[in-house]
CSV table of C-alpha atoms in Angstrom, one decimal:
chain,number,residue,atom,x,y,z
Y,1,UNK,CA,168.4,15.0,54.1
Y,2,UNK,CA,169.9,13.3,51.0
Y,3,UNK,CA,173.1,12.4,53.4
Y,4,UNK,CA,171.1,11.3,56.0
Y,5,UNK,CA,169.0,9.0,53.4
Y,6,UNK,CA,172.3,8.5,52.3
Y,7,UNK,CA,174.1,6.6,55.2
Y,8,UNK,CA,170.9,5.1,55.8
Y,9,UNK,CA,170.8,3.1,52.6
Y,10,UNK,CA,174.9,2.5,53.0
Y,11,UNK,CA,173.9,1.2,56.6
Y,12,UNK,CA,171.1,-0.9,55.3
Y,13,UNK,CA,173.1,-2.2,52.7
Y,14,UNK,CA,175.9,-3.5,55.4
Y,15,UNK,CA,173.5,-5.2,57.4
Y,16,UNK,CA,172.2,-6.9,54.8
Y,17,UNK,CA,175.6,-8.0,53.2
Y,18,UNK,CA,176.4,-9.2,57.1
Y,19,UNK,CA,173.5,-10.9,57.3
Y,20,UNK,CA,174.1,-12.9,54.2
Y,21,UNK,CA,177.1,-14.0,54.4
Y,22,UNK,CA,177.4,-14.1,58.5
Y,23,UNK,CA,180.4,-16.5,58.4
Y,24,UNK,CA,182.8,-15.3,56.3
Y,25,UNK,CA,182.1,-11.5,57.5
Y,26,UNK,CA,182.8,-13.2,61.0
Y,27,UNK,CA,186.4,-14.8,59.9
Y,28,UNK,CA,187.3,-11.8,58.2
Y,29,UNK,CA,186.2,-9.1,61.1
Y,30,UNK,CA,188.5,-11.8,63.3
Y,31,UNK,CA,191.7,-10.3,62.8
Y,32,UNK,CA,190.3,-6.8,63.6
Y,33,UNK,CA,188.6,-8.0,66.6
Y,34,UNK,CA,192.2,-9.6,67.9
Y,35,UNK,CA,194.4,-6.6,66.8
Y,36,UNK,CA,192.3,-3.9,68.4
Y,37,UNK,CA,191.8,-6.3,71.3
Y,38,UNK,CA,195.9,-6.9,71.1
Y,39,UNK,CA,196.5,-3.0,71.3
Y,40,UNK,CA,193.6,-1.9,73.9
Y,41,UNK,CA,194.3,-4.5,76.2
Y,42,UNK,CA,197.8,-4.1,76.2
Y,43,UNK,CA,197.3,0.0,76.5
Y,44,UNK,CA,195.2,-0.3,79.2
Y,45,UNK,CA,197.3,-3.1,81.6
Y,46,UNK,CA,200.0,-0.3,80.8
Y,47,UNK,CA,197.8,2.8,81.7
Y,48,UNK,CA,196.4,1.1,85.1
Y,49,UNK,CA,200.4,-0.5,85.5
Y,50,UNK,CA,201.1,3.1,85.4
Y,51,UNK,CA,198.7,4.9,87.0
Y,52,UNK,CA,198.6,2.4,90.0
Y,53,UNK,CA,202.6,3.3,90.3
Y,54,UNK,CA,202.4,6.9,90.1
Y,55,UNK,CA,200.0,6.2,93.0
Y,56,UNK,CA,202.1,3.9,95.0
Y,57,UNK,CA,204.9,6.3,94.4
Y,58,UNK,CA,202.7,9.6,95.4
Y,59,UNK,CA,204.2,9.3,99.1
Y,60,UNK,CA,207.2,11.1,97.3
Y,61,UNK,CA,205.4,14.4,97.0
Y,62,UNK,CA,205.3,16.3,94.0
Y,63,UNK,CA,208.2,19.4,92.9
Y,64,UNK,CA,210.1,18.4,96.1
Y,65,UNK,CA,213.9,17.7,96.1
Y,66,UNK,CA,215.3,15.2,98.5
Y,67,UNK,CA,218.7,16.4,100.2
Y,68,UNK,CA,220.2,13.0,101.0
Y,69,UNK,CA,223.0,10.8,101.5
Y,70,UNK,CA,222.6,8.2,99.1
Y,71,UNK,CA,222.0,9.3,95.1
Y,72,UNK,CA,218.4,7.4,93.6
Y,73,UNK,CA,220.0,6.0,90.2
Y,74,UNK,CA,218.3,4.1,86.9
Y,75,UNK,CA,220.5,2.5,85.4
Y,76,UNK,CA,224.3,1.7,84.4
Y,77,UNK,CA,226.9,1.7,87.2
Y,78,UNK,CA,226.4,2.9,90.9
Y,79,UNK,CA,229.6,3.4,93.0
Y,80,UNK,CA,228.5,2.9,96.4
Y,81,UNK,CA,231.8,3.0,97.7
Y,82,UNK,CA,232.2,6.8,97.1
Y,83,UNK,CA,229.2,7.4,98.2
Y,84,UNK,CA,229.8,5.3,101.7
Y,85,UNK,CA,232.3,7.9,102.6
Y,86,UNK,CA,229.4,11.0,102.4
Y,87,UNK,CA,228.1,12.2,106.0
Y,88,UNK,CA,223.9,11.9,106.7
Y,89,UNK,CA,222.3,15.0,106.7
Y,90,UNK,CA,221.9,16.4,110.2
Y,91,UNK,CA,219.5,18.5,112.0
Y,92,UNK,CA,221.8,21.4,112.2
Y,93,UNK,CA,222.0,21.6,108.6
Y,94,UNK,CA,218.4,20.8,108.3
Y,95,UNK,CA,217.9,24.3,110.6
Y,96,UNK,CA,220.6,26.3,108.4
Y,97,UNK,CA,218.7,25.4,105.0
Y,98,UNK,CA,215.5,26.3,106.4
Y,99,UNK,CA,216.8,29.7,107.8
Y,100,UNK,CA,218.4,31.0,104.4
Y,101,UNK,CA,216.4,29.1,101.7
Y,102,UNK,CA,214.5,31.8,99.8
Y,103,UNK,CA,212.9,29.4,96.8
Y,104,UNK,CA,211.4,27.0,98.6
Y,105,UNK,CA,207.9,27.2,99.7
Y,106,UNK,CA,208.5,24.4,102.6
Y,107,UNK,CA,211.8,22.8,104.4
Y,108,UNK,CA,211.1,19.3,106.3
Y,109,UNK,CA,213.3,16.6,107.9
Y,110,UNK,CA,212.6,13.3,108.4
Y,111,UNK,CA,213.9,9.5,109.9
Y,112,UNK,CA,212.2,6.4,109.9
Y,113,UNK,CA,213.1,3.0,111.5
Y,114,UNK,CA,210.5,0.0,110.4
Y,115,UNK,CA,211.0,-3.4,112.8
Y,116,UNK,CA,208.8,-1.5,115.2
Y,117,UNK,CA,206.4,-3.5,117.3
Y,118,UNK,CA,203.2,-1.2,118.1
Y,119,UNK,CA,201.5,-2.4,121.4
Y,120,UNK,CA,198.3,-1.7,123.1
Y,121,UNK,CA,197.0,-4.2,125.7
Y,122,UNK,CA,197.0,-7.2,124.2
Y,123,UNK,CA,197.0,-6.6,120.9
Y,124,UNK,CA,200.0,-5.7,118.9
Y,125,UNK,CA,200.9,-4.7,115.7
Y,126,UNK,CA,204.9,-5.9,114.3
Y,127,UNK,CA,207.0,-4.9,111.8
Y,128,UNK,CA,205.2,-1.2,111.9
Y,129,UNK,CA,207.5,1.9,110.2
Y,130,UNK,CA,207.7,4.5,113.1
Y,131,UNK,CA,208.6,8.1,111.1
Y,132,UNK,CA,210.3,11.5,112.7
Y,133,UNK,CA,209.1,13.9,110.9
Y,134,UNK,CA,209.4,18.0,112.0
Y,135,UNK,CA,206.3,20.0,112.0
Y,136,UNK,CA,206.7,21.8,108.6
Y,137,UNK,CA,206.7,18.1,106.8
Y,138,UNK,CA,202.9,18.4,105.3
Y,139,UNK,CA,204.2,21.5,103.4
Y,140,UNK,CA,206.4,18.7,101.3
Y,141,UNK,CA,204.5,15.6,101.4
Y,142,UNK,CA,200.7,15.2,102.0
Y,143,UNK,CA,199.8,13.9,105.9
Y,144,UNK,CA,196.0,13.0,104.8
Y,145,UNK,CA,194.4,12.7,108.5
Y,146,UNK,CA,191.2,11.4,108.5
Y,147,UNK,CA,190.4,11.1,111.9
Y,148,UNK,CA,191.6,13.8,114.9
Y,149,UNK,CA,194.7,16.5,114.3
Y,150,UNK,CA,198.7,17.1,113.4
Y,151,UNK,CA,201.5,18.0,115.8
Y,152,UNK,CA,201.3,21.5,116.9
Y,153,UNK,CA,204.6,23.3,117.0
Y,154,UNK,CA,204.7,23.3,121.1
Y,155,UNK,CA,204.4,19.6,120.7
Y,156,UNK,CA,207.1,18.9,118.2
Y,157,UNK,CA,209.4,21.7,119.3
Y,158,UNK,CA,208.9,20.4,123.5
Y,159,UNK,CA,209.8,16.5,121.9
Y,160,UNK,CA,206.0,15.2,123.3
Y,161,UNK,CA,205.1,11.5,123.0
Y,162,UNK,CA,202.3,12.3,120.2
Y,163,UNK,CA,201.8,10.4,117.6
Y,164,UNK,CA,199.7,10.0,114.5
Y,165,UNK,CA,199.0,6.4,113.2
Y,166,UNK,CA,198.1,4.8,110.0
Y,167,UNK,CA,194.8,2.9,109.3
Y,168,UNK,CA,196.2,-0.6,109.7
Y,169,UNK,CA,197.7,0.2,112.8
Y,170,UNK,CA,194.9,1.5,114.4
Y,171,UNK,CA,192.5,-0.9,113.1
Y,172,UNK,CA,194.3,-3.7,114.8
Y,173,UNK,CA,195.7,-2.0,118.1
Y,174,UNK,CA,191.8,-0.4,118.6
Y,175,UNK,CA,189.5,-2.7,117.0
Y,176,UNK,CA,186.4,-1.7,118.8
Y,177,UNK,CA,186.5,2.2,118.9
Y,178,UNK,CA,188.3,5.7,118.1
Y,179,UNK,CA,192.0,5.6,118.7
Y,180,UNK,CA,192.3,9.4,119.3
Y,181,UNK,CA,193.0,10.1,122.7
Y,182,UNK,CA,193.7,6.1,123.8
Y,183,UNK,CA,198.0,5.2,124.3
Y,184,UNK,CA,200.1,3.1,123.1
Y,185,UNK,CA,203.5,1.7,123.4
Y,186,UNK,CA,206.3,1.6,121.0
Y,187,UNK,CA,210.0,0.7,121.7
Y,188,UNK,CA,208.9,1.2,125.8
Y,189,UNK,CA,208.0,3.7,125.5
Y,190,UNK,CA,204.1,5.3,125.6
Y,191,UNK,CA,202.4,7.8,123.0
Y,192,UNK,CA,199.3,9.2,122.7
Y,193,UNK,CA,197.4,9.0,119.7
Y,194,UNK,CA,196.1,12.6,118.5
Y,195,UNK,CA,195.6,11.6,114.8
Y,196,UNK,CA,195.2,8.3,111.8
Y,197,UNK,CA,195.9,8.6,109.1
Y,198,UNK,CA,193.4,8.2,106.2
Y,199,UNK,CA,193.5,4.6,104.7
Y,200,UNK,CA,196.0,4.4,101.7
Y,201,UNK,CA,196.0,0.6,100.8
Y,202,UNK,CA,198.2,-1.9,99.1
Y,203,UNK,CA,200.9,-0.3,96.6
Y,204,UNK,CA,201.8,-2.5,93.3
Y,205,UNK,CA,205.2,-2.7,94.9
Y,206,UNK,CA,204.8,-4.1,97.7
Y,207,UNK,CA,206.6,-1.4,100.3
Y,208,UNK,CA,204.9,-0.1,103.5
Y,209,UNK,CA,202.9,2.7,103.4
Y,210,UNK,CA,201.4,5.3,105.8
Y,211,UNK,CA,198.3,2.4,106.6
Y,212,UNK,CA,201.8,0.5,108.4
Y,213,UNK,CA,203.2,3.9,109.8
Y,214,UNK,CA,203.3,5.9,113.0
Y,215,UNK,CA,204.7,9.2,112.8
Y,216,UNK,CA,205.9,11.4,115.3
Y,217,UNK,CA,207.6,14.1,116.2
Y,218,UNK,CA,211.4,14.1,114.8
Y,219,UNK,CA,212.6,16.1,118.0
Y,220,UNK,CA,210.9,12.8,120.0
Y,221,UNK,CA,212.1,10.2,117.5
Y,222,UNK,CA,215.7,11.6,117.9
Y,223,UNK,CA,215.4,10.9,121.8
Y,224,UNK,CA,214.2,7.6,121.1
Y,225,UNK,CA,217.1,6.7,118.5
Y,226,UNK,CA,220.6,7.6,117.5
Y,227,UNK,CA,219.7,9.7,114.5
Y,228,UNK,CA,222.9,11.4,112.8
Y,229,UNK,CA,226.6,10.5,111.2
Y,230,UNK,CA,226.9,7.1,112.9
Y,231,UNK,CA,223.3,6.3,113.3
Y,232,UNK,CA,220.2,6.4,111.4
Y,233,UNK,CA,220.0,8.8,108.3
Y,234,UNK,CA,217.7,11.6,107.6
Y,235,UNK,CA,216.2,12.8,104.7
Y,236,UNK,CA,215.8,16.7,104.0
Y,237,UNK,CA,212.8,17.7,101.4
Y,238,UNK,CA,212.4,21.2,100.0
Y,239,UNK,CA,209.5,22.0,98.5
Y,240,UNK,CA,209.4,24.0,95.3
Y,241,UNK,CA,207.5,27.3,94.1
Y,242,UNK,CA,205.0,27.1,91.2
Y,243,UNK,CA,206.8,29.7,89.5
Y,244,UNK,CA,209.7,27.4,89.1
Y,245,UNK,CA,208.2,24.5,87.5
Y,246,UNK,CA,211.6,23.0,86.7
Y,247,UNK,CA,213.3,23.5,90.4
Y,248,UNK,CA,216.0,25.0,88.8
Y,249,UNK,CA,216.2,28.0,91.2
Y,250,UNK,CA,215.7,25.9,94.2
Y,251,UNK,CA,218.3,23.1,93.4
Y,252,UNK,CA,220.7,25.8,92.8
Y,253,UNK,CA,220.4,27.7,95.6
Y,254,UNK,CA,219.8,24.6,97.9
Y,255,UNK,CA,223.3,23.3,96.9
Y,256,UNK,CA,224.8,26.3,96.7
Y,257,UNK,CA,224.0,26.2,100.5
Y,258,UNK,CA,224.5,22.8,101.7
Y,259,UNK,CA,227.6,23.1,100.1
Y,260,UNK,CA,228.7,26.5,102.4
Y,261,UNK,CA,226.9,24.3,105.2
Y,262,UNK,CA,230.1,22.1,104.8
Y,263,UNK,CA,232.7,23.8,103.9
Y,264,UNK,CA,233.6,22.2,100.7
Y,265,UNK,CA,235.4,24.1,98.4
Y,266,UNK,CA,234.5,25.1,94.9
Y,267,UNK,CA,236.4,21.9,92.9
Y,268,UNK,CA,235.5,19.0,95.4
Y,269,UNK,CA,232.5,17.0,94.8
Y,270,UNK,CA,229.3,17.3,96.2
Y,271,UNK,CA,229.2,15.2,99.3
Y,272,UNK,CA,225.2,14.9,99.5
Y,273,UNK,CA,222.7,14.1,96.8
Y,274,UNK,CA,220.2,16.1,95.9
Y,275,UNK,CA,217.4,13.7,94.9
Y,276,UNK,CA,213.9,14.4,92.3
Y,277,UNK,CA,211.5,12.4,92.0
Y,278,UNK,CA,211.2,13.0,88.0
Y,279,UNK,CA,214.4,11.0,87.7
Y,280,UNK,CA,211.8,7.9,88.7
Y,281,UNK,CA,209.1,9.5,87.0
Y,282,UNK,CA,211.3,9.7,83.2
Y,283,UNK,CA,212.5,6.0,84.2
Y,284,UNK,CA,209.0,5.1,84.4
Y,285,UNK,CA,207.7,7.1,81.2
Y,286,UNK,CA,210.2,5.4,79.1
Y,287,UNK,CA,209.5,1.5,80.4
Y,288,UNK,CA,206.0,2.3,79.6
Y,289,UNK,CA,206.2,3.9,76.4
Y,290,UNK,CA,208.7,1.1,75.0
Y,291,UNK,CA,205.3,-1.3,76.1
Y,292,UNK,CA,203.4,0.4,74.7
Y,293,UNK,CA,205.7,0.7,71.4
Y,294,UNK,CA,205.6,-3.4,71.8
Y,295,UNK,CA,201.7,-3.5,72.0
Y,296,UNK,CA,201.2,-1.1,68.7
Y,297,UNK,CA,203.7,-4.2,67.1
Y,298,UNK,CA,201.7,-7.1,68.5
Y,299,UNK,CA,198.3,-5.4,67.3
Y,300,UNK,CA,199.5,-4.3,64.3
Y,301,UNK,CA,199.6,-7.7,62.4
Y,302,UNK,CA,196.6,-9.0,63.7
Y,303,UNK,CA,195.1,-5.2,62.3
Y,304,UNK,CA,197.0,-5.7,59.1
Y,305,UNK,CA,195.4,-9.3,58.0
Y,306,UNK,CA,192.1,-7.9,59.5
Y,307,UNK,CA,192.3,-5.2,57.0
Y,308,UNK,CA,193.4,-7.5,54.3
Y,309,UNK,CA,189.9,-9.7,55.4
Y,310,UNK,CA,187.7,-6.2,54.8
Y,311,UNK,CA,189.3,-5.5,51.9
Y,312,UNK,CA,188.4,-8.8,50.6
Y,313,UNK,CA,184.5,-8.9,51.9
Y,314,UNK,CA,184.5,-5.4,50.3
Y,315,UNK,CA,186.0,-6.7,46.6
Y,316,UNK,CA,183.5,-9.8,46.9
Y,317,UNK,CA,180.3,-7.0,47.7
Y,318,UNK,CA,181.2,-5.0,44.8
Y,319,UNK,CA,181.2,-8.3,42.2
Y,320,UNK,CA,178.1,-9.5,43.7
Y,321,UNK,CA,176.3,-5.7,43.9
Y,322,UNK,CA,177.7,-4.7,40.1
Y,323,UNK,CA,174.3,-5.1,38.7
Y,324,UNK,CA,172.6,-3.0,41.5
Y,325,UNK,CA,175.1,-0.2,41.0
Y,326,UNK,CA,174.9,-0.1,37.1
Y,327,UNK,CA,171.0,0.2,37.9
Y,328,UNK,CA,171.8,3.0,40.1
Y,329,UNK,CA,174.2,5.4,38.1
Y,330,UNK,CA,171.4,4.7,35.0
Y,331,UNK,CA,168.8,5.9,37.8
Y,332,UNK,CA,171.1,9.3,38.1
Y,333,UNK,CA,173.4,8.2,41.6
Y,334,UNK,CA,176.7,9.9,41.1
Y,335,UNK,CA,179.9,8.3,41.9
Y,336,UNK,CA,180.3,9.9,45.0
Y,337,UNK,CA,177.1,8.2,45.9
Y,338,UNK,CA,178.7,5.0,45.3
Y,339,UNK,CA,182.0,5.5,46.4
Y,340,UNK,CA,180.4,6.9,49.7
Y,341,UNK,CA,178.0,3.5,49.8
Y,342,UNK,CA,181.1,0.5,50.3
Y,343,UNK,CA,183.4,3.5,52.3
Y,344,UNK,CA,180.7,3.4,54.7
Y,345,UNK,CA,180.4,-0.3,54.8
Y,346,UNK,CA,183.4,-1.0,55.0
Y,347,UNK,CA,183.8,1.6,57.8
Y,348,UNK,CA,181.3,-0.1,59.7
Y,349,UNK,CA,182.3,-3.6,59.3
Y,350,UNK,CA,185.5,-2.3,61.0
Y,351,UNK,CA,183.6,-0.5,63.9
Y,352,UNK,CA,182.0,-3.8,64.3
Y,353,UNK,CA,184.7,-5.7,64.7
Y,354,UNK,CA,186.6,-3.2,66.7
Y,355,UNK,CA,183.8,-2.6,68.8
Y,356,UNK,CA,184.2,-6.5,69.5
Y,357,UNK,CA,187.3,-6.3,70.6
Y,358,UNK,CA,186.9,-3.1,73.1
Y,359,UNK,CA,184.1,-4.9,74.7
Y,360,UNK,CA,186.5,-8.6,75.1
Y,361,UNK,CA,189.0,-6.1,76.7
Y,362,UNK,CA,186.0,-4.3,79.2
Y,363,UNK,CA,184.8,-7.6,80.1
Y,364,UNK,CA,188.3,-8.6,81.1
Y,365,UNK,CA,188.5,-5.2,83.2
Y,366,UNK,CA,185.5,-6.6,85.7
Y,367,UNK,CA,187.7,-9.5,86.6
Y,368,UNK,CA,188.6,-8.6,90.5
Y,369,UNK,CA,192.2,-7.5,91.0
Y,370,UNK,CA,194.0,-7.2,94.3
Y,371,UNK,CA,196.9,-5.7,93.6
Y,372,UNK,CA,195.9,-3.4,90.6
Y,373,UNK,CA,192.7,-2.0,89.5
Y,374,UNK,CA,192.6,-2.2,85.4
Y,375,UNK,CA,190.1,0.2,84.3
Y,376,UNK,CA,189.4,0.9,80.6
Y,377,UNK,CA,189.6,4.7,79.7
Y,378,UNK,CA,187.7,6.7,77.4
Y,379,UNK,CA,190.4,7.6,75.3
Y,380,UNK,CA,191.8,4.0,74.8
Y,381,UNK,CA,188.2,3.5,73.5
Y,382,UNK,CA,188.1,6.2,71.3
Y,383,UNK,CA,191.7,5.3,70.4
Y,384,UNK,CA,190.5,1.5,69.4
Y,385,UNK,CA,187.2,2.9,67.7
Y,386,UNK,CA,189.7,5.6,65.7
Y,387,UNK,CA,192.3,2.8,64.9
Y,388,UNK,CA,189.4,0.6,63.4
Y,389,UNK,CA,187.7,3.6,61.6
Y,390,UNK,CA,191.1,4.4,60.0
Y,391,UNK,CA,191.4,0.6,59.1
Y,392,UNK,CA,187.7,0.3,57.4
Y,393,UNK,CA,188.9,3.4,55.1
Y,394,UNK,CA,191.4,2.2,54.1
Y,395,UNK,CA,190.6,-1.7,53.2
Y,396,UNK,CA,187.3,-0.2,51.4
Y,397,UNK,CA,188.8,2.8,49.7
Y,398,UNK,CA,189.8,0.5,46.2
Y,399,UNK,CA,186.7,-1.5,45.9
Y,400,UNK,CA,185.0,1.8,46.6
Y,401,UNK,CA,186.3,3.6,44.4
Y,402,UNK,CA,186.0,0.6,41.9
Y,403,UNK,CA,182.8,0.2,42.3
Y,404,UNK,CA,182.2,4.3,41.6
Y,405,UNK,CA,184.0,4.0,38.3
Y,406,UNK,CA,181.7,1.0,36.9
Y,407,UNK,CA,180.2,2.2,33.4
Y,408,UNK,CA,176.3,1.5,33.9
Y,409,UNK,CA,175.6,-0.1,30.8
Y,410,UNK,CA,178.3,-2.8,31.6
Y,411,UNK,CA,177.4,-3.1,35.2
Y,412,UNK,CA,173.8,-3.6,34.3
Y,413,UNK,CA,174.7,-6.3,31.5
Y,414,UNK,CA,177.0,-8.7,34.2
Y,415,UNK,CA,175.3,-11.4,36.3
């Protein structure tokens, strides 16, 4: 109970000192307010930058490694030239891979060709991304189908016309009803719908996604196109096994493979690439942590004169409260008491002005955003409130203890 009494006296005793002297407290709480606001905001813009994509990005799948022509690179020099000379990944090897993998728990090839006008009637749907993909492909990359079915393996393996549209598409082609069972035309030739795809929206970067897509089968999409060496290239995904969460195993044994597949001989180079998304993924991390590195910079000096600010309201409170505390001690308080009194003010006036800040930084989160949803976590709040805690105690840790130290019979001689 005598804590309880305690806090309630050291919260009594803030108020009041906020009360009577509203403006300075204000100026001085200012530079909290701006540095928590200055780190928060700039923590959560990079969390929801982040976050929104990871999710424009999750189309990549998730411990999958990409058997490709063409290396994905970060940084420093690319030579495309070298890599010009590789061959595309075929079907053949895409059926060789699949029959003597043993670490992979799914094997998928796929094409795509965007440009594609999708037709029904009179409406019509341009620039659409039509997709090849074989039947095992949702073992490596979610197919979310919202509405009607996937391939079955007679379908893919007999090269039907079936084909599985995205939201967009089928929203404009069949405006007025369910798609699923209704034809359309692309490249001249016709396809029945059997599935759409559940809607994925807008990506922060701009690139088509499966709303824009039709996919079918990639025995049908190699009829319809020249996929191979001297046409359009193919990607081939394997899908990794939870007991190898690094894909070690599998991008060992996969190259090991590809590179029998070819024939090359154990000093020439590697003429595929063998792509993981964690190499974007890394890039990604480390943009977002040098941001956020910048953010802690930027709020740092607006926390560091907001500290100085609270350690000044906190020097002026013990001057104009030396009487009171000399009273005190004489009355039997023990310098814990006191020291515990202006800590927990000056705690407090921190939390005020820290809680200022977080709620500048959730208004701005209602504003509407198209492109990217900024949402405020709890753990950037509790990270503001924990920064502004850490700030009070240690602004009000000299004039507390001070102020704990007075001798009573002086304290309770000054004016």
């Amino acid at each position: 109970m005598i804590y309880l009494r305690l806090i309630a006296e050291s919260f009594r005793f803030a108020w009041q000192a906020l009360r009577a002297n509203l403006l300075r407290t204000i100026l001085s709480l200012l530079g909290v307010t701006i540095g928590i606001f200055a780190i928060i905001s700039v923590f959560t813009l990079v969390d929801s930058l982040e976050r929104n994509v990871r999710d424009s990005m999750s189309f990549i799948g998730d411990k999958v490694i990409y058997v490709e022509k063409w290396p994905w690179s970060t940084g420093g020099s690319y030579p495309w030239w070298k890599y010009f000379q590789r061959p595309e990944p075929t079907e053949r090897e895409f059926r060789l891979l699949e029959r003597r993998i043993t670490t992979s728990s799914g094997v998928a090839i796929s094409s795509s060709k965007g440009g594609n006008t999708f037709k029904q009637g009179n409406n019509s749907y341009s620039n659409g991304n039509l997709m090849g993909i074989s039947y095992d492909y949702p073992s490596v990359s979610e197919v979310p189908i919202v509405d009607g079915r996937y391939f079955t393996p007679q379908e893919a393996e007999a090269a039907r016309n079936v084909i599985i549209i995205g939201d967009e598409v089928a929203t404009t082609l069949f405006p007025y009803g369910s798609p699923i069972g209704q034809t359309l035309k692309v490249s001249g030739q016709k396809f029945s719908v059997i599935g759409v795809i559940e809607k994925q929206g807008e990506n922060i970067f701009g690139m088509p996604n499966m709303d824009q897509m039709g996919m079918v089968p990639y025995s049908t999409f190699s009829k319809m196109y020249d996929v191979g060496p001297n046409g359009l290239g193919s990607t081939i995904a394997l899908k990794g096994r939870d007991n190898d969460p690094g894909l070690l195993e599998l991008e060992y044994e996969a190259r090991g493979i590809m590179r029998n597949i070819r024939g090359l001989r154990p000093r020439d180079e590697d003429s595929f690439a063998m792509n993981r998304p964690e190499m974007i993924q890394e890039a990604i991390g480390g943009f977002f942590s040098a941001v956020g590195f910048g953010g802690w910079i930027i709020g740092g000096f607006s926390i560091l004169v907001g500290g100085f600010g609270i350690a000044n309201i906190m020097f002026v409170s013990v001057k104009e409260r030396t009487n009171i505390i000399g009273i005190q001690k004489a009355l039997g308080a023990k310098n814990f008491f006191i020291l515990f009194q202006f800590l927990f003010e000056a705690v407090f006036l921190s939390l005020l002005g820290g809680g200022i800040g977080i709620m500048l930084v959730f208004l701005l989160t209602l504003i509407p955003q198209d492109m990217m949803k900024v949402t405020l976590s709890a753990g950037n709040i509790i990270l503001g409130l924990g920064v502004s805690a850490v700030i009070g105690m240690l602004s009000g840790i000299i004039p507390a203890v001070l102020a704990s130290n007075l001798d009573p019979v002086i304290a309770i001689r000054s004016k």
